[in-house]
CSV table of C-alpha atoms in Angstrom, one decimal:
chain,number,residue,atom,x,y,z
O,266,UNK,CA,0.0,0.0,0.0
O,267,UNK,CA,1.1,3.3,-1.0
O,268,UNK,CA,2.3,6.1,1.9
O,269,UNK,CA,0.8,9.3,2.5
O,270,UNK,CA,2.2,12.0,1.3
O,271,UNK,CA,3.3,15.5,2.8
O,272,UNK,CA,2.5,16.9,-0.5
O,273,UNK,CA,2.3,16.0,-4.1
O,274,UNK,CA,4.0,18.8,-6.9
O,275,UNK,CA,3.4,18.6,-10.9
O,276,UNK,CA,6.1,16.2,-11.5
O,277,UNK,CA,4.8,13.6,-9.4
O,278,UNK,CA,1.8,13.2,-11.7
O,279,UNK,CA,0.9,12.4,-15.0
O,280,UNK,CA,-0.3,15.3,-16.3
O,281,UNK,CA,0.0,18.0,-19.2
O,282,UNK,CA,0.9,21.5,-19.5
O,283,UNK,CA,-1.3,23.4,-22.2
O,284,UNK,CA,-0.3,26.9,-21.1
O,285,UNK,CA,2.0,28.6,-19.1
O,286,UNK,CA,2.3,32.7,-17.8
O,287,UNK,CA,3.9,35.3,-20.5
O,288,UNK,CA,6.7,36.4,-18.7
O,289,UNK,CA,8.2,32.4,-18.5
O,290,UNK,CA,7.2,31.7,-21.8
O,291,UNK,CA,9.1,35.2,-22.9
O,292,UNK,CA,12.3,34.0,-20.9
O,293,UNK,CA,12.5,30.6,-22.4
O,294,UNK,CA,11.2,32.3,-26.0
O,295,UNK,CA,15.1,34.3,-25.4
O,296,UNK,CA,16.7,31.7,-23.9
O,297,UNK,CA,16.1,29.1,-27.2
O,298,UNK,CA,17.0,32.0,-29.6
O,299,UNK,CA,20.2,32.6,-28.0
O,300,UNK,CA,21.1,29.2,-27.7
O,301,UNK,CA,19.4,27.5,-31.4
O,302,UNK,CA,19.2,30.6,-33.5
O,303,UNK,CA,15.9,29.8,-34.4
O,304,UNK,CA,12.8,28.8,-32.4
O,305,UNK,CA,12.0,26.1,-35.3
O,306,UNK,CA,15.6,24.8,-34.8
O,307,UNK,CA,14.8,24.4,-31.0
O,308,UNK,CA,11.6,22.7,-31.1
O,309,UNK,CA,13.3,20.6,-34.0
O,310,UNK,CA,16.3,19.7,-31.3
O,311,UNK,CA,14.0,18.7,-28.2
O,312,UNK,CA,11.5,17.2,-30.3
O,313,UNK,CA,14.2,14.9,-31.6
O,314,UNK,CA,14.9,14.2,-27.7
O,315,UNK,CA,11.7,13.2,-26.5
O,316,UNK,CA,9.3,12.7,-29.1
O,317,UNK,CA,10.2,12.4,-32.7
O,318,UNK,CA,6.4,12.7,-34.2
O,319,UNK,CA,5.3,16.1,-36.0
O,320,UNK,CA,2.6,16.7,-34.1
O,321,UNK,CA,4.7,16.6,-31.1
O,322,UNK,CA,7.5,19.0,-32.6
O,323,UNK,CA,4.2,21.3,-33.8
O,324,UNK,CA,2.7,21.6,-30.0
O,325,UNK,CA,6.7,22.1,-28.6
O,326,UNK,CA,7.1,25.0,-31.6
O,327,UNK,CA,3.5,26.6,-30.3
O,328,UNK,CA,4.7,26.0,-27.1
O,329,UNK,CA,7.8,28.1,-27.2
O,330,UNK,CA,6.5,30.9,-29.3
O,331,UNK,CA,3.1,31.8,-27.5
O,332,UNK,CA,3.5,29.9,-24.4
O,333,UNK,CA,0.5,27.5,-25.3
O,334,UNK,CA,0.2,24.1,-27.2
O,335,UNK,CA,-2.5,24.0,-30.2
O,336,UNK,CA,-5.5,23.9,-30.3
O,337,UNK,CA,-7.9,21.2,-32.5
O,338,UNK,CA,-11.0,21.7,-33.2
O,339,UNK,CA,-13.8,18.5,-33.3
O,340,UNK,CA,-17.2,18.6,-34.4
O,341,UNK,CA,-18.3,18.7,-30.6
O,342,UNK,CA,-15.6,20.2,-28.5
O,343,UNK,CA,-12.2,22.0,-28.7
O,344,UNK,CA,-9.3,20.0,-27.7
O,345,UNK,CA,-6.2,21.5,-27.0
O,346,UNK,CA,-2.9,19.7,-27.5
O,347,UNK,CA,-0.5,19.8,-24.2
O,348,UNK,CA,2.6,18.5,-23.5
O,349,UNK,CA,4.0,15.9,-21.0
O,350,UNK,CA,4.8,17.4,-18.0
O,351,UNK,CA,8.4,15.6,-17.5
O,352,UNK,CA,9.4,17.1,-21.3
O,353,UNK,CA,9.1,20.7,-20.3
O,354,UNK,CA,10.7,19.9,-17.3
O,355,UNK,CA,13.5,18.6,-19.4
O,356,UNK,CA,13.6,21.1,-21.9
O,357,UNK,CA,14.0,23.6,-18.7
O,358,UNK,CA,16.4,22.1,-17.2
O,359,UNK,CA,18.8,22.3,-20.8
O,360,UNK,CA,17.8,26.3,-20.7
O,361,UNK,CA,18.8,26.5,-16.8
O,362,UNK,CA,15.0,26.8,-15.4
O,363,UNK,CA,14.4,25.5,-12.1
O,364,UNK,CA,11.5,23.0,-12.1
O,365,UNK,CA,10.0,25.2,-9.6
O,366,UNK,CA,9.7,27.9,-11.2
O,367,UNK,CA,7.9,26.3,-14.0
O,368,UNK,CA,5.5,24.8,-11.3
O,369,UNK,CA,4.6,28.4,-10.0
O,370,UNK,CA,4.1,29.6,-13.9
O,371,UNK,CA,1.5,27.4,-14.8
O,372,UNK,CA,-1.9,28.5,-16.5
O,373,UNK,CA,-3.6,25.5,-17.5
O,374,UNK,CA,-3.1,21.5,-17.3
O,375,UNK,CA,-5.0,18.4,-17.7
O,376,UNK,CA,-4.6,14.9,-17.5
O,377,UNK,CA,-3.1,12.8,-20.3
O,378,UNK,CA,-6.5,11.7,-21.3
O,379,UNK,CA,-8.4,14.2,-20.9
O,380,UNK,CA,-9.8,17.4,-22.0
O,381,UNK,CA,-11.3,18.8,-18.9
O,382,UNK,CA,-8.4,21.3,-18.0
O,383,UNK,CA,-7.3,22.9,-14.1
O,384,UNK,CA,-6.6,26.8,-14.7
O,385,UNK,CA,-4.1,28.0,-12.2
O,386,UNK,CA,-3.4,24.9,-10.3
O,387,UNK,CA,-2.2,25.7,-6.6
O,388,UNK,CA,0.8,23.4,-6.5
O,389,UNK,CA,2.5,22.1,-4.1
O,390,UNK,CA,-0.6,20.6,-3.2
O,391,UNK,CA,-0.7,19.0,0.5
O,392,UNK,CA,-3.0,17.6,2.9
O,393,UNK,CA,-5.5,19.9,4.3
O,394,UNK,CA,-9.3,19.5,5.8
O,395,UNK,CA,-10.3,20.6,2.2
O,396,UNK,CA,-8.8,17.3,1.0
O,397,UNK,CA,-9.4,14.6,3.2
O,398,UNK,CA,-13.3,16.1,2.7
O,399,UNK,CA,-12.9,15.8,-0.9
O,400,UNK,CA,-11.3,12.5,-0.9
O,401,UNK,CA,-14.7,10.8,1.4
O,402,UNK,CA,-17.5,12.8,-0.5
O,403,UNK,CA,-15.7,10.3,-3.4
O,404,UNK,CA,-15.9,7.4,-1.4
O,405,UNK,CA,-19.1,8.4,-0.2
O,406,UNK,CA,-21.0,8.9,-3.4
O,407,UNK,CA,-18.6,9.7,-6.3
O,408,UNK,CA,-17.1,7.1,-8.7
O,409,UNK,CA,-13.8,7.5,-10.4
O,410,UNK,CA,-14.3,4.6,-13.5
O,411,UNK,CA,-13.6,7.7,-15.9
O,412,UNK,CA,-14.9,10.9,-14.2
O,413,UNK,CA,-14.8,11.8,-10.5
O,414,UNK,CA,-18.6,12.3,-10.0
O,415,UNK,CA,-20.5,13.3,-7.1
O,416,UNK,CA,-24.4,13.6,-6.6
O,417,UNK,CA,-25.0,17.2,-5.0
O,418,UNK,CA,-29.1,17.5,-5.4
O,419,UNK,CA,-28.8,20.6,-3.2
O,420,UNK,CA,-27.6,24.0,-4.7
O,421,UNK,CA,-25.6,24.7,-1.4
O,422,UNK,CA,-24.0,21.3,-1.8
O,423,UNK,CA,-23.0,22.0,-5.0
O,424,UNK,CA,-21.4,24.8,-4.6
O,425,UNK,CA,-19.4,24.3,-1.5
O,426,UNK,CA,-18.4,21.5,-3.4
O,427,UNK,CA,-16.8,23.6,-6.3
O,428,UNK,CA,-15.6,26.0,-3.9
O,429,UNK,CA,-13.4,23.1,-1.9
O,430,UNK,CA,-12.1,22.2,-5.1
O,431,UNK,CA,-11.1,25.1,-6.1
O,432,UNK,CA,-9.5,25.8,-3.0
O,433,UNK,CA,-7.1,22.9,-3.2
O,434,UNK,CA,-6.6,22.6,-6.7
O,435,UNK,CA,-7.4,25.7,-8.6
O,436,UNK,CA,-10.3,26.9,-10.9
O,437,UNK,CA,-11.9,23.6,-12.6
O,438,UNK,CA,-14.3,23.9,-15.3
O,439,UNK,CA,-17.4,21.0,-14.2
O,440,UNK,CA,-20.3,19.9,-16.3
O,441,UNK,CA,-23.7,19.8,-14.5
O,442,UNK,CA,-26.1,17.4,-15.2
O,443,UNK,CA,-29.4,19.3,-14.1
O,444,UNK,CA,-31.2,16.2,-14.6
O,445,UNK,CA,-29.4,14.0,-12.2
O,446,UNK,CA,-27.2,16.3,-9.8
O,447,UNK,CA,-24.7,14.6,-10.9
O,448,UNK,CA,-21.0,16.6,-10.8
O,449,UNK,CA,-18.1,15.4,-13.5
O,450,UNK,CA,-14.9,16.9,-12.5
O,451,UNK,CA,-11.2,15.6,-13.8
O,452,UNK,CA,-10.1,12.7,-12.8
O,453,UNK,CA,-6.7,14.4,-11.6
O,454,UNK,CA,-8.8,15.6,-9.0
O,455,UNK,CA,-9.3,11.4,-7.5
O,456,UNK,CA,-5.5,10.6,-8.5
O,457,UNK,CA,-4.4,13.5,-6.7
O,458,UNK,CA,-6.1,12.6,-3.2
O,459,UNK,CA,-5.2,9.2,-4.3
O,460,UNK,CA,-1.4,9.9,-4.1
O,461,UNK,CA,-1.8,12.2,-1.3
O,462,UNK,CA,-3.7,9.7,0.8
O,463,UNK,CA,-2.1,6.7,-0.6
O,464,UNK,CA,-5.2,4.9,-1.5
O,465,UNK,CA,-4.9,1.9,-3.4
O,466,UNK,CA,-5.8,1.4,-6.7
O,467,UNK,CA,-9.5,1.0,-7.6
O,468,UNK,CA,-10.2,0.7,-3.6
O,469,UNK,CA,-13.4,2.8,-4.1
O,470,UNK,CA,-15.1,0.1,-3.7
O,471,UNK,CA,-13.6,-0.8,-0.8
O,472,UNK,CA,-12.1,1.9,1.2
O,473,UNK,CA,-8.8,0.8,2.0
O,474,UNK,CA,-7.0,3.7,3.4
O,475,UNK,CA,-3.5,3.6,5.5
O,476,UNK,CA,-3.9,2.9,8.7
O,477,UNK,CA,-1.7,5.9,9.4
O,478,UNK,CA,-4.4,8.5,7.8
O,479,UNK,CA,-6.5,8.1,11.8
O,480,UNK,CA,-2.9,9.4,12.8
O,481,UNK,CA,-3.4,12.6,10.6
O,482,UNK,CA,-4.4,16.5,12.4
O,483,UNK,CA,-6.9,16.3,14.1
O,484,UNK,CA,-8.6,19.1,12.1
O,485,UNK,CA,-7.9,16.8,9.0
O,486,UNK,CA,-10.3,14.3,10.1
O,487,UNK,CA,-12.7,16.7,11.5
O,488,UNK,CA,-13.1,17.4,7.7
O,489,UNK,CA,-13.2,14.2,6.5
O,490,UNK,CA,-16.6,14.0,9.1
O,491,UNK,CA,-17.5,17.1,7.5
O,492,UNK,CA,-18.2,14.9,4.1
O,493,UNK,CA,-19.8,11.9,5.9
O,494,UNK,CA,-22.3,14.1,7.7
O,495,UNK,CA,-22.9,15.8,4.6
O,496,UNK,CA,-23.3,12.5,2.4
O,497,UNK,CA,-24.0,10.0,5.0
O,498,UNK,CA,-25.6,11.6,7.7
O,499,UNK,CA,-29.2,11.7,9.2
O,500,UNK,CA,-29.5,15.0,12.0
O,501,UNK,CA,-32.4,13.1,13.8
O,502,UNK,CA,-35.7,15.4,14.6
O,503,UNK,CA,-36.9,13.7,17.5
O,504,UNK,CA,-33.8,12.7,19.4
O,505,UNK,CA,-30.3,14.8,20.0
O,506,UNK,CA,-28.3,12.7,17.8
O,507,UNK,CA,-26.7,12.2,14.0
O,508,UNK,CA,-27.2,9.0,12.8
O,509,UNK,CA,-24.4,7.9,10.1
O,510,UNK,CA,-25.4,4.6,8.0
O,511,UNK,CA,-23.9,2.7,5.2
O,512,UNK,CA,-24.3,-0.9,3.4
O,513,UNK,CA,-20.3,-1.6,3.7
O,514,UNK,CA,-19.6,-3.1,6.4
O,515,UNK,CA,-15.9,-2.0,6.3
O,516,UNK,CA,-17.1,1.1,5.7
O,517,UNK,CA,-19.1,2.0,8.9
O,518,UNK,CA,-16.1,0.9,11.0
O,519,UNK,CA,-13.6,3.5,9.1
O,520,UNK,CA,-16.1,6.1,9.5
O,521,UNK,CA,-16.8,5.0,13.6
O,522,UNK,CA,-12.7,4.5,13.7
O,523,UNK,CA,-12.6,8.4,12.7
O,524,UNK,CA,-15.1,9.6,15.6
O,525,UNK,CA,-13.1,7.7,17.9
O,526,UNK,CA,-10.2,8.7,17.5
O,527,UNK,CA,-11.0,12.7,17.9
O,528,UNK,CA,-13.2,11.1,20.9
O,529,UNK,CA,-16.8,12.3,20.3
O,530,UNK,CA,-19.3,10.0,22.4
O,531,UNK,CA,-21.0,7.5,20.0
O,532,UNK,CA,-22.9,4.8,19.9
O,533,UNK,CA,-21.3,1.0,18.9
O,534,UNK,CA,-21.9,0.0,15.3
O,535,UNK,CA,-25.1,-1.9,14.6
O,536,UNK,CA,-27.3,-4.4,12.1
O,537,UNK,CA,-30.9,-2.9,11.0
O,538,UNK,CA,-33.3,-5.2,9.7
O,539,UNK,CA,-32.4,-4.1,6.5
O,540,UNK,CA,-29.1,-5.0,6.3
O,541,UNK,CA,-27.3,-1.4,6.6
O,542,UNK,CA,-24.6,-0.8,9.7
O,543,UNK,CA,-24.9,2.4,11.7
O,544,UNK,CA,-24.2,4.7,14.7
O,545,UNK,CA,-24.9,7.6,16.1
O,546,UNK,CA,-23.0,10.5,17.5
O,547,UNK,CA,-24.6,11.6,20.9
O,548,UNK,CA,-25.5,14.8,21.8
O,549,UNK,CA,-22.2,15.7,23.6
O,550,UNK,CA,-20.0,14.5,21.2
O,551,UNK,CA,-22.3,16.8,18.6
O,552,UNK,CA,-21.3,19.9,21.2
O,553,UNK,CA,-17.6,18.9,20.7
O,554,UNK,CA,-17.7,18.8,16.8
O,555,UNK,CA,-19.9,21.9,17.0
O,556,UNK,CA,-16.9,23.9,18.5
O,557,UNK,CA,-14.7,22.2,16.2
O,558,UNK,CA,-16.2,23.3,13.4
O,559,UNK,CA,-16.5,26.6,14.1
O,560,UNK,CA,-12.8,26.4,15.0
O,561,UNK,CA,-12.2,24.7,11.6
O,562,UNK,CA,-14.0,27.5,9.4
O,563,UNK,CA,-12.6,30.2,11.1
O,564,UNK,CA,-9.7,29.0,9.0
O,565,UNK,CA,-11.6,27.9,5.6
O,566,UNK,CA,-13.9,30.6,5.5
O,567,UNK,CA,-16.5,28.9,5.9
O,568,UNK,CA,-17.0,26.4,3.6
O,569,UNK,CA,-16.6,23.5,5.7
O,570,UNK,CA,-20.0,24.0,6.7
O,571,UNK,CA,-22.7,20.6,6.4
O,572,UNK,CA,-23.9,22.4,3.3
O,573,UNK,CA,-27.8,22.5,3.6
O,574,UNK,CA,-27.9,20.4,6.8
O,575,UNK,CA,-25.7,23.7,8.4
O,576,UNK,CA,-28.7,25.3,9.6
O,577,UNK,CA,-31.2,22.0,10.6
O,578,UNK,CA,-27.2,21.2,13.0
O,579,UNK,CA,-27.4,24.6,13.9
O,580,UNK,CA,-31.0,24.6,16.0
O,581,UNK,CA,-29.9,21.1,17.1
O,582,UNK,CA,-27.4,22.6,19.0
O,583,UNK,CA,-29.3,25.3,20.5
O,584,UNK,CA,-31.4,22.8,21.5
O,585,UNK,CA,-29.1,20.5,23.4
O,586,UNK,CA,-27.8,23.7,24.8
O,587,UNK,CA,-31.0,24.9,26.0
O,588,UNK,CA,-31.7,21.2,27.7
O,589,UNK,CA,-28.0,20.8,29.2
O,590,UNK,CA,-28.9,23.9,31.0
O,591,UNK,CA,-32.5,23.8,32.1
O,592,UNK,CA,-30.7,20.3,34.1
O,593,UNK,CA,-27.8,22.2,35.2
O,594,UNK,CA,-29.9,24.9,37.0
O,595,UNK,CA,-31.9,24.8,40.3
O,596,UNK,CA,-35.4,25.0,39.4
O,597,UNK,CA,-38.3,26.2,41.8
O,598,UNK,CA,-40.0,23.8,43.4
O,599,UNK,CA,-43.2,22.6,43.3
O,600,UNK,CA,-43.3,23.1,39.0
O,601,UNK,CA,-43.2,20.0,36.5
O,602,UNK,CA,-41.8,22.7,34.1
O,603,UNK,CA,-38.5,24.4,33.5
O,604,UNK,CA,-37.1,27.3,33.3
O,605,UNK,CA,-34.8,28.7,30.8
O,606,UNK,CA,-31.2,30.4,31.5
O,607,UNK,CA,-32.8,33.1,29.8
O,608,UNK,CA,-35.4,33.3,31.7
O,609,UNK,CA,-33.0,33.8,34.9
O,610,UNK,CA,-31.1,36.5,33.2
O,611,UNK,CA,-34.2,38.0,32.6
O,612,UNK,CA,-35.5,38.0,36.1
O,613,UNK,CA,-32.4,39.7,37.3
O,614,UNK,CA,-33.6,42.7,35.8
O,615,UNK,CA,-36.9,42.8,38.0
O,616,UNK,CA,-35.0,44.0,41.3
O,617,UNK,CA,-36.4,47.2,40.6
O,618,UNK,CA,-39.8,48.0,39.6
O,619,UNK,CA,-39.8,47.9,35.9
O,620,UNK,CA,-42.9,48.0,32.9
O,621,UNK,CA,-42.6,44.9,29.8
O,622,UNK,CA,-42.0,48.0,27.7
O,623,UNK,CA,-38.9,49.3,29.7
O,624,UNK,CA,-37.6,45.8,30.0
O,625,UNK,CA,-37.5,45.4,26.6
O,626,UNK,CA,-35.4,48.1,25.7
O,627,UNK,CA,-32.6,47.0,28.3
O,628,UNK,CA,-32.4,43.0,27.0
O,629,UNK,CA,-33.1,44.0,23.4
O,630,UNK,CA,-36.0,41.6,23.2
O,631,UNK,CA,-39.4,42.2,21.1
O,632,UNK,CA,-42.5,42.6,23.8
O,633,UNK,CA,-44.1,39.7,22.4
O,634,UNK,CA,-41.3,37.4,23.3
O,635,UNK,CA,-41.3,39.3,26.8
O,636,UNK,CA,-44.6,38.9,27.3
O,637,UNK,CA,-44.5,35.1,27.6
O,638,UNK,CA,-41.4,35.2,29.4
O,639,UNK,CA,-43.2,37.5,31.6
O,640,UNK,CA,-46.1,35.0,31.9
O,641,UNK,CA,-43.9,32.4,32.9
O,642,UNK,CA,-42.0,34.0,35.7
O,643,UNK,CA,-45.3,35.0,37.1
O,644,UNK,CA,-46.5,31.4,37.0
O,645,UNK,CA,-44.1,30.3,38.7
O,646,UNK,CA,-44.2,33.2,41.5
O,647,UNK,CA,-40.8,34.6,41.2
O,648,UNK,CA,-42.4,37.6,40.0
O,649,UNK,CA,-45.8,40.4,40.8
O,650,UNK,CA,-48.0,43.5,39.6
O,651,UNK,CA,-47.0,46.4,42.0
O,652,UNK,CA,-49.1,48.8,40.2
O,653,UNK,CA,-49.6,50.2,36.9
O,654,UNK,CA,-47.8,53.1,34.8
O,655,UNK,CA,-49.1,54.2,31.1
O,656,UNK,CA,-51.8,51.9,31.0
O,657,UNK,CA,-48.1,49.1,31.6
O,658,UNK,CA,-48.3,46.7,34.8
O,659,UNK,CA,-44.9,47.5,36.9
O,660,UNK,CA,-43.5,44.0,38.0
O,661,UNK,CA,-41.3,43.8,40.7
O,662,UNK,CA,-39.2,40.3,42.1
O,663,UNK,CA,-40.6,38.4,45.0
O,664,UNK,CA,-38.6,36.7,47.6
O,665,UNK,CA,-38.8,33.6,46.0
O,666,UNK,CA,-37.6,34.9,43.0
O,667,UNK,CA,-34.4,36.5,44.9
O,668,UNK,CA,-33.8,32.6,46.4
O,669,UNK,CA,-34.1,31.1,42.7
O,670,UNK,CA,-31.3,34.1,41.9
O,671,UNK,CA,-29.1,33.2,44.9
O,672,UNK,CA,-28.9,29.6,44.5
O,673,UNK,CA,-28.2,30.2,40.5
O,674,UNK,CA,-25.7,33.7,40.8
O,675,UNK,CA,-22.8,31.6,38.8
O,676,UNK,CA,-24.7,29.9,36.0
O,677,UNK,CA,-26.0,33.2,34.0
């Protein structure tokens, strides 16, 4: 099995180049000219080196005068020429141009056998949260046969998908099918991860990563979670929990292996009735990768969101928030029902005779959503009518409602 790698640069793939930037392609232009005389005479002597066809010495003369390979034109799409990576690294090498510098020059590329082309390609490419979350939406529910295709239905998913990719790779031209949601992007963009993540060959089928990728960044798996939510995942309505299933067997156990190890509380893996494996992640260990998340985009500017399950996760939080804290505080007695912690921090503000319509210009709240805050507190006797002002009941705190404040001053 291959080994991750730190990072993967042009030369380590098979690729072509079908343009480079003006100011290389100027310096090699002078460069041939002062060394061959001619250009022809140039492309002439390097494409004896490395490829003795015409149409090889044709792209390598295009290539030196304009900085771009041809272009050929089929009945129903433009194909342009390029040439193997590895030659113009050659041919640079001859003139005295660092390999580098060629990788930081690049316009455009493409894959040996393909059209599709990468515009401004953000090599070195390494391994960041971006990748390891486009490398499981693949596994997921992309193929790589000939295309890497992904089935984005949702508008949001679709376009944090482009925008990931473009973050790692560059800007990639995609065809949409509208009809299917279906996403075809290069293959380069599989046989990159693949290097980078040491994947096996044609182990889509079977994900067969290194055992070292659980030993990656924390943050790196946190993204490759990101894509199994996304893909994956169910946010349950009823219960404070995401359940993740999946037909595969080995699957479910590399996607329970990855919540283990950054030590989110889960549930073990288990049959249904209808053959598919799941868990669930509990409602703390949805608080942890809540944090981490945030944490996460602060860095990626946002788009390591959960796409259009971002805002569904969101209320789930508040939610769980809401209920960790309605245990956590000391509730009057005598009442089946809780109290908020905003309802406490309200009824700090009733130690002085106040009016809904005065209270609501301190806390910022609309006096609908006082008014059944207001109703509650009452109900509950921690507040009373002293009188009236304007037409406006002036409430003031009881003693019960001071001892409900003492025994909770810390937790608001």
């Amino acid at each position: 099995m291959a080994n991750i790698q730190k990072k993967i640069h042009c030369w380590d793939l098979n690729i072509k180049v079908t343009e480079i930037k003006s100011d290389l392609a100027k310096e090699i232009n002078r460069k041939i000219k002062n060394k061959f005389k001619t250009l022809k005479n140039g492309a002439e002597f390097y494409s004896n080196q490395i490829n003795k066809s015409e149409a090889h010495l044709k792209n390598i003369l295009s290539w030196i005068c304009k900085g771009k390979t041809k272009q050929y034109k089929y009945p129903y799409k433009n194909q342009q020429a390029g040439i193997p990576i590895l030659d113009i690294i050659t041919i640079a090498n001859d003139l005295g141009i660092n390999k580098h510098k060629i990788e930081r020059n690049l316009i455009s590329i493409r894959k040996s056998n393909s059209h599709i082309k990468i515009y401004f390609p953000r090599f070195p490419i390494k391994i960041t949260p971006i990748a390891s979350c486009l490398l499981l939406h693949y596994y997921c529910d992309g193929s790589h046969e000939n295309w890497c295709q992904s089935i984005k239905k949702h508008p949001l998913n679709r376009q944090r998908y482009f925008q990931r990719i473009e973050n790692l790779l560059g800007e990639v031209r995609n065809w949409n099918s509208k009809k299917h949601q279906e996403i075809y992007t290069p293959l380069i963009i599989y046989k990159i991860l693949e290097k980078l993540f040491g994947v096996e060959k044609n182990s889509f089928t079977n994900i067969k990563l290194p055992e070292k990728f659980l030993n990656l960044k924390k943050e790196i798996l946190i993204g490759a979670l990101v894509a199994i939510i996304s893909d994956e995942g169910h946010i349950c309505k009823e219960h404070y929990e995401i359940r993740i299933a999946q037909k595969n067997k080995e699957t479910i156990e590399f996607f329970h292996a990855i919540c283990e190890k950054l030590s989110y509380d889960i549930s073990q893996i288990k049959k249904e009735k209808s053959g598919i494996y799941s868990f669930k992640i509990r409602s703390l260990g949805l608080l942890r990768f809540h944090v981490d998340l945030i944490n996460l985009n602060k860095k990626y500017d946002n788009i390591l969101d959960l796409g259009d399950k971002q805002k569904f996760f969101e209320n789930k939080i508040k939610i769980i928030k809401n209920k960790i804290e309605k245990e956590n505080l000391k509730q009057p007695r005598g009442h089946g029902e809780k109290l908020f912690k905003t309802d406490f921090e309200i009824l700090k503000h009733f130690k002085t005779p106040i009016t809904k319509r005065e209270l609501s210009k301190i806390t910022i709240q609309s006096i609908n959503t006082l008014h059944h805050r207001k109703g509650r507190l009452k109900n509950f006797g921690l507040i009373k009518v002293i009188g009236w002002r304007n037409k406006e009941s002036i409430l003031e705190i009881t003693n019960k409602g001071k001892e409900v404040l003492e025994e909770n001053y810390n937790k608001y």
